[in-house]
Each structure stands twice: as C-alpha cells, then as structure tokens.
CSV table of C-alpha atoms in Angstrom, one decimal:
chain,number,residue,atom,x,y,z
H,560,MET,CA,22.2,4.2,11.0
H,561,SER,CA,18.8,2.6,11.4
H,562,PHE,CA,15.3,3.5,10.1
H,563,VAL,CA,14.0,3.1,13.7
H,564,GLU,CA,16.9,4.4,15.7
H,565,TYR,CA,17.9,7.9,14.6
H,566,GLY,CA,21.6,9.0,14.8
H,567,ASP,CA,23.1,12.5,14.4
H,568,THR,CA,26.2,11.7,12.4
H,569,ILE,CA,26.6,10.3,8.9
H,570,LYS,CA,28.7,7.1,9.0
H,571,ASP,CA,30.4,4.9,6.3
H,572,GLY,CA,27.8,2.4,5.1
H,573,ASP,CA,24.7,4.5,5.9
H,574,THR,CA,21.8,5.0,3.6
H,575,ALA,CA,21.2,8.8,3.3
H,576,ILE,CA,18.7,10.9,1.3
H,577,VAL,CA,20.2,13.6,-0.9
H,578,PHE,CA,17.6,16.4,-0.9
H,579,LEU,CA,17.8,18.8,-3.9
H,580,GLY,CA,14.2,20.1,-3.5
H,581,HIS,CA,10.7,18.9,-2.6
H,582,GLU,CA,10.3,17.3,-6.0
H,583,SER,CA,13.9,16.1,-6.4
H,584,MET,CA,15.7,13.8,-4.0
H,585,PHE,CA,17.3,10.4,-4.1
H,586,PRO,CA,18.9,7.8,-1.8
H,587,VAL,CA,22.6,7.2,-1.7
H,588,LYS,CA,24.7,4.6,0.1
H,589,VAL,CA,27.6,6.4,1.9
H,590,GLN,CA,30.9,4.8,1.1
H,591,HIS,CA,34.5,6.0,1.8
H,592,GLY,CA,36.2,7.0,-1.4
H,593,THR,CA,32.9,7.2,-3.4
H,594,VAL,CA,31.5,10.3,-5.2
H,595,THR,CA,27.9,11.1,-6.2
H,596,GLN,CA,27.0,13.2,-9.2
H,597,THR,CA,24.2,15.8,-8.9
H,598,LYS,CA,23.1,18.7,-11.2
H,599,TYR,CA,24.9,21.0,-8.7
H,600,GLY,CA,28.2,19.1,-9.0
H,601,VAL,CA,30.0,16.3,-7.3
H,602,ILE,CA,29.5,15.2,-3.6
H,603,ARG,CA,32.6,13.4,-2.2
H,604,HIS,CA,31.5,11.0,0.5
H,605,SER,CA,34.8,11.0,2.4
H,606,THR,CA,35.0,14.7,2.8
H,607,ASP,CA,31.5,16.0,2.3
H,608,LEU,CA,29.4,13.3,4.1
H,609,ILE,CA,31.2,11.0,6.5
H,610,GLY,CA,31.4,12.7,9.9
H,611,LYS,CA,28.9,15.4,9.1
H,612,LYS,CA,25.6,15.7,10.9
H,613,TYR,CA,22.3,14.7,9.3
H,614,GLY,CA,20.5,17.7,8.0
H,615,SER,CA,23.7,19.4,7.0
H,616,LYS,CA,23.9,21.7,4.0
H,617,VAL,CA,26.6,20.3,1.7
H,618,THR,CA,28.1,22.5,-1.1
H,619,CYS,CA,28.8,20.6,-4.3
H,620,SER,CA,31.7,21.1,-6.7
H,621,LYS,CA,29.8,23.5,-9.0
H,622,GLY,CA,28.9,25.8,-6.1
H,623,GLY,CA,25.3,24.5,-5.6
H,624,TRP,CA,24.2,22.9,-2.4
H,625,VAL,CA,22.0,20.0,-1.2
H,626,PHE,CA,20.8,18.8,2.2
H,627,ILE,CA,21.6,15.3,3.5
H,628,LEU,CA,18.7,13.8,5.4
H,629,HIS,CA,18.3,10.9,7.7
H,630,PRO,CA,16.2,8.2,6.0
H,631,THR,CA,12.6,7.6,7.3
H,632,PRO,CA,9.9,5.2,6.0
H,633,GLU,CA,8.2,8.2,4.4
H,634,LEU,CA,11.3,9.4,2.6
H,635,TRP,CA,12.1,5.8,1.6
H,636,THR,CA,8.6,5.4,0.1
H,637,MET,CA,9.3,8.5,-2.1
H,638,ASN,CA,12.7,7.3,-3.2
H,639,LEU,CA,12.9,3.5,-3.1
H,640,PRO,CA,13.8,1.4,-6.2
H,641,HIS,CA,10.5,0.0,-7.6
H,642,ARG,CA,10.5,-3.7,-8.0
H,643,THR,CA,6.6,-3.7,-7.9
H,644,GLN,CA,3.8,-1.2,-7.6
H,645,ILE,CA,4.0,0.2,-4.1
H,646,LEU,CA,1.8,1.6,-1.4
H,647,TYR,CA,2.2,5.3,-0.6
H,648,SER,CA,1.9,7.2,2.7
H,649,THR,CA,-1.8,8.1,2.2
H,650,ASP,CA,-2.9,4.4,2.2
H,651,ILE,CA,-0.1,3.4,4.7
H,652,SER,CA,-1.3,5.8,7.3
H,653,ILE,CA,-4.9,4.5,7.3
H,654,ILE,CA,-3.6,0.9,7.3
H,655,THR,CA,-1.5,1.3,10.4
H,656,MET,CA,-4.4,3.1,12.2
H,657,MET,CA,-7.2,0.7,11.3
H,658,LEU,CA,-5.0,-2.4,12.1
H,659,GLU,CA,-4.5,-0.8,15.6
H,660,LEU,CA,-0.7,-1.2,15.4
H,661,LYS,CA,1.6,0.0,18.2
H,662,PRO,CA,5.1,-0.8,19.6
H,663,GLY,CA,5.2,-4.5,20.4
H,664,SER,CA,2.6,-5.6,17.8
H,665,ILE,CA,3.2,-8.8,15.8
H,666,VAL,CA,2.3,-8.3,12.1
H,667,CYS,CA,2.1,-10.7,9.1
H,668,GLU,CA,2.4,-9.3,5.6
H,669,SER,CA,2.2,-10.7,2.1
H,670,GLY,CA,3.7,-9.8,-0.3
H,671,THR,CA,6.8,-7.9,0.6
H,672,GLY,CA,7.2,-6.3,-2.9
H,673,SER,CA,9.4,-3.2,-2.8
H,674,GLY,CA,9.2,-2.9,1.0
H,675,SER,CA,7.4,0.4,1.1
H,676,LEU,CA,4.8,-0.7,3.6
H,677,SER,CA,7.2,-3.0,5.4
H,678,HIS,CA,9.5,-0.2,6.5
H,679,ALA,CA,6.5,1.7,7.9
H,680,LEU,CA,5.2,-1.4,9.7
H,681,ILE,CA,8.6,-2.0,11.2
H,682,ARG,CA,8.9,1.5,12.5
H,683,THR,CA,5.4,1.3,14.0
H,684,VAL,CA,6.0,-2.0,15.9
H,685,ALA,CA,9.6,-1.2,17.0
H,686,PRO,CA,11.4,-1.8,19.3
H,687,THR,CA,9.7,-4.9,20.7
H,688,GLY,CA,7.4,-6.0,17.9
H,689,HIS,CA,8.1,-8.1,14.8
H,690,LEU,CA,7.1,-8.3,11.2
H,691,TYR,CA,6.7,-11.6,9.4
H,692,THR,CA,6.7,-10.8,5.7
H,693,VAL,CA,6.2,-13.4,2.9
H,694,GLU,CA,7.3,-12.9,-0.7
H,695,PHE,CA,6.5,-15.3,-3.5
H,696,HIS,CA,9.3,-14.1,-5.8
H,697,GLN,CA,12.7,-15.3,-4.7
H,698,GLN,CA,14.8,-12.4,-6.1
H,699,ARG,CA,12.5,-9.9,-4.5
H,700,ALA,CA,12.6,-11.7,-1.2
H,701,GLU,CA,16.5,-11.8,-1.3
H,702,LYS,CA,16.6,-8.1,-2.2
H,703,ALA,CA,14.2,-7.2,0.7
H,704,ARG,CA,16.5,-9.1,3.2
H,705,GLU,CA,19.5,-7.2,1.9
H,706,GLU,CA,17.7,-3.8,2.3
H,707,PHE,CA,16.5,-4.6,5.8
H,708,ARG,CA,20.0,-5.6,6.8
H,709,GLU,CA,21.5,-2.4,5.3
H,710,HIS,CA,18.8,-0.3,7.0
H,711,GLY,CA,19.5,-1.7,10.5
H,712,VAL,CA,16.1,-3.4,11.0
H,713,GLU,CA,16.9,-7.0,10.3
H,714,HIS,CA,16.3,-8.0,14.0
H,715,LEU,CA,12.6,-6.7,13.6
H,716,VAL,CA,11.6,-8.6,10.5
H,717,THR,CA,11.6,-12.2,9.1
H,718,VAL,CA,11.4,-12.5,5.3
H,719,THR,CA,10.1,-15.8,4.0
H,720,ASN,CA,10.1,-16.9,0.3
H,721,GLN,CA,7.0,-19.0,-0.2
H,722,ASP,CA,3.5,-19.0,-1.6
H,723,VAL,CA,1.2,-17.6,1.2
H,724,CYS,CA,-1.9,-19.1,-0.5
H,725,LYS,CA,-0.5,-22.6,-0.2
H,726,ASN,CA,1.9,-22.5,2.8
H,727,GLY,CA,0.7,-19.6,4.9
H,728,PHE,CA,2.9,-17.3,7.0
H,729,GLY,CA,4.8,-19.9,8.9
H,730,VAL,CA,3.4,-18.8,12.3
H,731,SER,CA,0.2,-19.6,14.2
H,732,ASN,CA,-1.9,-17.8,16.8
H,733,ILE,CA,0.5,-14.9,17.5
H,734,ALA,CA,-0.2,-12.1,15.1
H,735,ASP,CA,-2.1,-9.0,16.1
H,736,ALA,CA,-2.7,-8.0,12.5
H,737,VAL,CA,-2.4,-9.5,9.0
H,738,PHE,CA,-2.0,-7.5,5.7
H,739,LEU,CA,-2.6,-9.0,2.3
H,740,ASP,CA,-1.5,-7.4,-1.0
H,741,ILE,CA,-1.7,-10.4,-3.4
H,742,PRO,CA,-3.6,-11.1,-6.6
H,743,SER,CA,-6.0,-13.6,-4.9
H,744,PRO,CA,-6.3,-12.6,-1.3
H,745,TRP,CA,-9.4,-14.8,-0.8
H,746,GLU,CA,-7.2,-17.9,-1.1
H,747,ALA,CA,-5.1,-16.7,1.9
H,748,ILE,CA,-7.9,-15.8,4.3
H,749,GLY,CA,-7.7,-19.2,6.0
H,750,HIS,CA,-4.0,-18.9,6.6
H,751,ALA,CA,-4.5,-15.4,7.9
H,752,LYS,CA,-7.0,-16.6,10.4
H,753,SER,CA,-4.5,-19.3,11.6
H,754,ALA,CA,-1.8,-16.7,12.0
H,755,LEU,CA,-3.9,-14.3,14.0
H,756,LYS,CA,-4.1,-14.5,17.8
H,757,ALA,CA,-7.1,-16.3,19.3
H,758,GLU,CA,-9.4,-13.3,19.4
H,759,GLY,CA,-9.6,-9.7,18.2
H,760,GLY,CA,-6.9,-9.8,15.6
H,761,ARG,CA,-7.3,-7.5,12.6
H,762,ILE,CA,-6.9,-8.1,8.9
H,763,CYS,CA,-6.5,-5.8,5.9
H,764,SER,CA,-6.6,-6.7,2.2
H,765,PHE,CA,-5.5,-4.3,-0.5
H,766,SER,CA,-7.0,-4.9,-4.0
H,767,PRO,CA,-7.2,-2.6,-7.0
H,768,CYS,CA,-10.3,-4.3,-8.5
H,769,ILE,CA,-13.8,-4.5,-6.9
H,770,GLU,CA,-14.2,-8.1,-8.1
H,771,GLN,CA,-11.3,-9.0,-5.9
H,772,VAL,CA,-12.9,-7.2,-3.0
H,773,GLN,CA,-16.2,-9.1,-3.5
H,774,ARG,CA,-14.5,-12.5,-3.4
H,775,THR,CA,-12.4,-11.5,-0.4
H,776,CYS,CA,-15.4,-10.4,1.6
H,777,LEU,CA,-17.2,-13.6,0.9
H,778,ALA,CA,-14.2,-15.6,2.1
H,779,MET,CA,-13.9,-13.4,5.3
H,780,GLU,CA,-17.6,-14.2,6.1
H,781,GLU,CA,-17.0,-17.9,5.5
H,782,TYR,CA,-14.1,-17.9,8.0
H,783,GLY,CA,-16.1,-16.1,10.6
H,784,PHE,CA,-14.6,-12.6,10.4
H,785,THR,CA,-16.8,-9.7,11.6
H,786,GLU,CA,-16.8,-5.9,11.2
H,787,ILE,CA,-16.0,-6.3,7.5
H,788,ASN,CA,-15.8,-3.0,5.7
H,789,THR,CA,-14.2,-1.6,2.5
H,790,LEU,CA,-13.0,1.9,1.9
H,791,GLU,CA,-11.0,3.9,-0.6
H,792,ILE,CA,-8.6,6.8,0.1
H,793,LEU,CA,-8.6,9.6,-2.4
H,794,LEU,CA,-6.0,12.4,-1.8
H,795,ARG,CA,-6.8,15.9,-3.1
H,796,VAL,CA,-3.9,18.3,-2.7
H,797,TYR,CA,-4.3,22.1,-2.6
H,798,ASN,CA,-1.8,24.7,-3.5
H,799,VAL,CA,-1.9,27.9,-1.5
H,800,ARG,CA,-1.1,30.9,-3.8
H,801,THR,CA,-1.9,34.5,-4.3
H,802,ILE,CA,-4.7,35.2,-6.8
H,803,SER,CA,-6.2,38.5,-8.1
H,804,LEU,CA,-9.9,39.3,-8.5
H,805,GLN,CA,-11.4,42.3,-10.1
H,806,ILE,CA,-13.4,44.6,-7.8
H,807,PRO,CA,-16.9,44.7,-9.1
H,808,ASP,CA,-18.2,48.0,-10.6
H,809,LEU,CA,-20.8,49.3,-8.2
H,810,GLY,CA,-21.2,52.7,-9.9
H,811,LYS,CA,-25.0,52.5,-9.9
H,812,ALA,CA,-25.1,52.0,-6.1
H,813,ALA,CA,-22.7,54.9,-5.7
H,814,GLU,CA,-25.0,57.1,-7.8
H,815,ASP,CA,-28.0,56.1,-5.7
H,816,ASN,CA,-26.1,57.0,-2.5
H,817,SER,CA,-25.1,60.4,-4.0
H,818,SER,CA,-28.7,61.2,-5.0
H,819,SER,CA,-29.9,60.2,-1.5
H,820,GLY,CA,-27.5,62.7,0.1
H,821,PHE,CA,-24.6,60.4,0.9
H,822,ASP,CA,-21.6,62.5,1.9
H,823,SER,CA,-18.2,60.6,1.9
H,824,SER,CA,-16.6,63.5,3.8
H,825,ASN,CA,-19.0,62.9,6.7
H,826,PRO,CA,-17.0,61.0,9.4
H,827,SER,CA,-20.1,58.9,10.1
H,828,HIS,CA,-19.9,57.5,6.6
H,829,GLN,CA,-16.2,56.7,6.5
H,830,GLY,CA,-16.8,53.0,7.6
H,831,SER,CA,-19.3,52.4,4.8
H,832,PRO,CA,-18.1,49.9,2.1
H,833,CYS,CA,-19.1,52.2,-0.7
H,834,ALA,CA,-16.8,54.9,0.6
H,835,ASN,CA,-13.6,52.8,-0.1
H,836,LEU,CA,-14.6,51.0,-3.3
H,837,GLN,CA,-12.3,51.8,-6.3
H,838,GLN,CA,-12.2,50.2,-9.7
H,839,GLY,CA,-9.2,47.7,-9.9
H,840,THR,CA,-8.1,44.3,-8.5
H,841,VAL,CA,-7.5,42.9,-5.1
H,842,GLN,CA,-5.1,40.2,-4.2
H,843,PHE,CA,-5.5,37.5,-1.5
H,844,LYS,CA,-4.4,34.0,-0.6
H,845,SER,CA,-6.5,31.1,-1.7
H,846,GLY,CA,-6.3,27.3,-1.8
H,847,VAL,CA,-6.4,26.0,-5.4
H,848,PRO,CA,-6.6,22.2,-6.2
H,849,LEU,CA,-4.0,20.8,-8.5
H,850,ARG,CA,-5.0,20.3,-12.1
H,851,GLU,CA,-3.8,16.7,-12.0
H,852,VAL,CA,-4.6,14.6,-8.9
H,853,VAL,CA,-3.8,11.1,-7.8
H,854,GLY,CA,-6.8,8.9,-8.6
H,855,HIS,CA,-7.8,5.4,-7.5
H,856,THR,CA,-5.0,3.3,-6.0
H,857,GLY,CA,-6.9,0.4,-4.5
H,858,TYR,CA,-9.6,-0.7,-2.1
H,859,LEU,CA,-8.8,-1.5,1.6
H,860,THR,CA,-11.0,-4.1,3.2
H,861,PHE,CA,-10.7,-4.5,7.0
H,862,ALA,CA,-12.2,-7.2,9.3
H,863,THR,CA,-11.8,-8.5,12.8
H,864,LYS,CA,-11.3,-12.1,13.9
H,865,SER,CA,-14.3,-13.0,16.1
C-alpha cells in the first residue's frame, strides 16, 4: 500500500479507511489477528480485511456493514490524528495550483505539522519529485517520518528537525517551490530564496493574521521577490434539497379574464398560464446554503523569485 501507488488488495500492514458514511470514517492499520470495533460491530482484520479488495463492502458482527477504502491524501486530511492545526483540501488545492507543482517538482516545506499538506505535495510531485520538509518540534518530526514510512512514501520525502528561520531547509538552488506555515515567516524568506532555483521559483506563505502577512510581504520585497499577492479562500457549501412554495393566489386576474370573455374550454387558451393555476403548493429542487459555514482559515501570500 502506498499513498501514491494504488493497489487492489488489502495487505497486512496497510493503512485503510473504514467508511461508515460521509460524516463518519476513520483510519485503521491492518494487522493480522487484530479486531476493530465500530457501531455496527466488530471487524476482524484476518478474515474481513486481509486479502479483500479495496472498496469492498464488509459486514460487521452485528449485521451492519462498512466500506474499506484505499487511503488518499484527501481522505487522510479528513481522518488524520491532529498534532497541530492542519490545512484542508480547499486551501491545499489552490496552493498546489499557484505553486505550479507537477510530477518531478522539488518542494521545500516548513513546518510539517500533522502532514496534511505534505501528503498532498508528495502525491503531486511523485514519482520523480521530492519534498524537503522541516519541522521545529522533534516529536512531531519523528512521528511524520514514521507515518511517511508506513504510507510507503518515505523515498519521496526528507524530514529534517531544525529551526528553518535559523538553519534554513538544508538545500540550495534546487527547489521549484517553497511553502511556509510558521509563526514568523518573514524570518525565513532569505532561506527560502536560497533554497529556490536560480530563477522563476515560487513561494507561498500561509498566515492566519493580516499583521503576519504585512511583515512577510515587506520581507519578500526586500529580497527581490515579484508578483506578490495575497488571497483568502472561503468555502460556501450548498445542499440540494426539495422545497415547497405556495402557489400565489391570482384570483383577481382570473376574474378579469372571465369578464373579458376568457374561455378555458377553448383549445386556443389551453396553453395559458392562468388556465392551469390552482391554489396549493409546488415542489422543486433548490440549492440551499448551510446554516453554519467554514469561515476564515488563513491568508495565502504568493510570490515569484525574480
């Protein structure tokens, strides 16, 4: 099993996603002899998972059933253990596009955090690219290495435990893109410039506060970056559902038609709207926004090395 090389069959040691519903799923490490409890009953790894195909419908001990899905960066973002605040797919998608990433790209990232963006970057640059990710916190760095190894992507990523603001990324003039998600990104702009290739490399800084953005933009200008711009992605989700609306009472219009000689039995009038109006309700599909929506996550500042 690998997050970038998809397999058909569930194997011992794989990370799989147990899907109970769109709002209920969780990751599980498949191990021979292990069981997993769900609200529908027990899943026995040896008999219910190992050897089955990904996407299989598995019946639990209480008679309920779940689907077993192959992990992807998107599913991992929704189910990973949170060690820090993470980036979600809305921001991740614009980051990968604006940094112009593709298979073979070299990317530097700081900090690694819970690895949500890291998995998406690895999948984007695979199979010939590489991610150099720097994490200040030693335990988080060690946990990230362990997860990358379990997920079969350790050959595509190098995890370094150091302070990027003081020591940089450990590479020079090779990166196609740099991503910063740290409290003081302006202190790492010089190191980011050193890591980027000679010309045309892209940089992105994620910051929740506008004051951080202001200082970062000033630092980018000081180091000669161009095309500096900041944006914010706000997601608004709509539910498609059936709603009912009352048909308006147009009785006065009907009386006017009657007094003017309107004859509903006349074939020439059968297509008239007034001929088919009846008091009551009508149902139709409509898009309705959620009452609670995700608000501000952070500002994304992009720039290009001149």
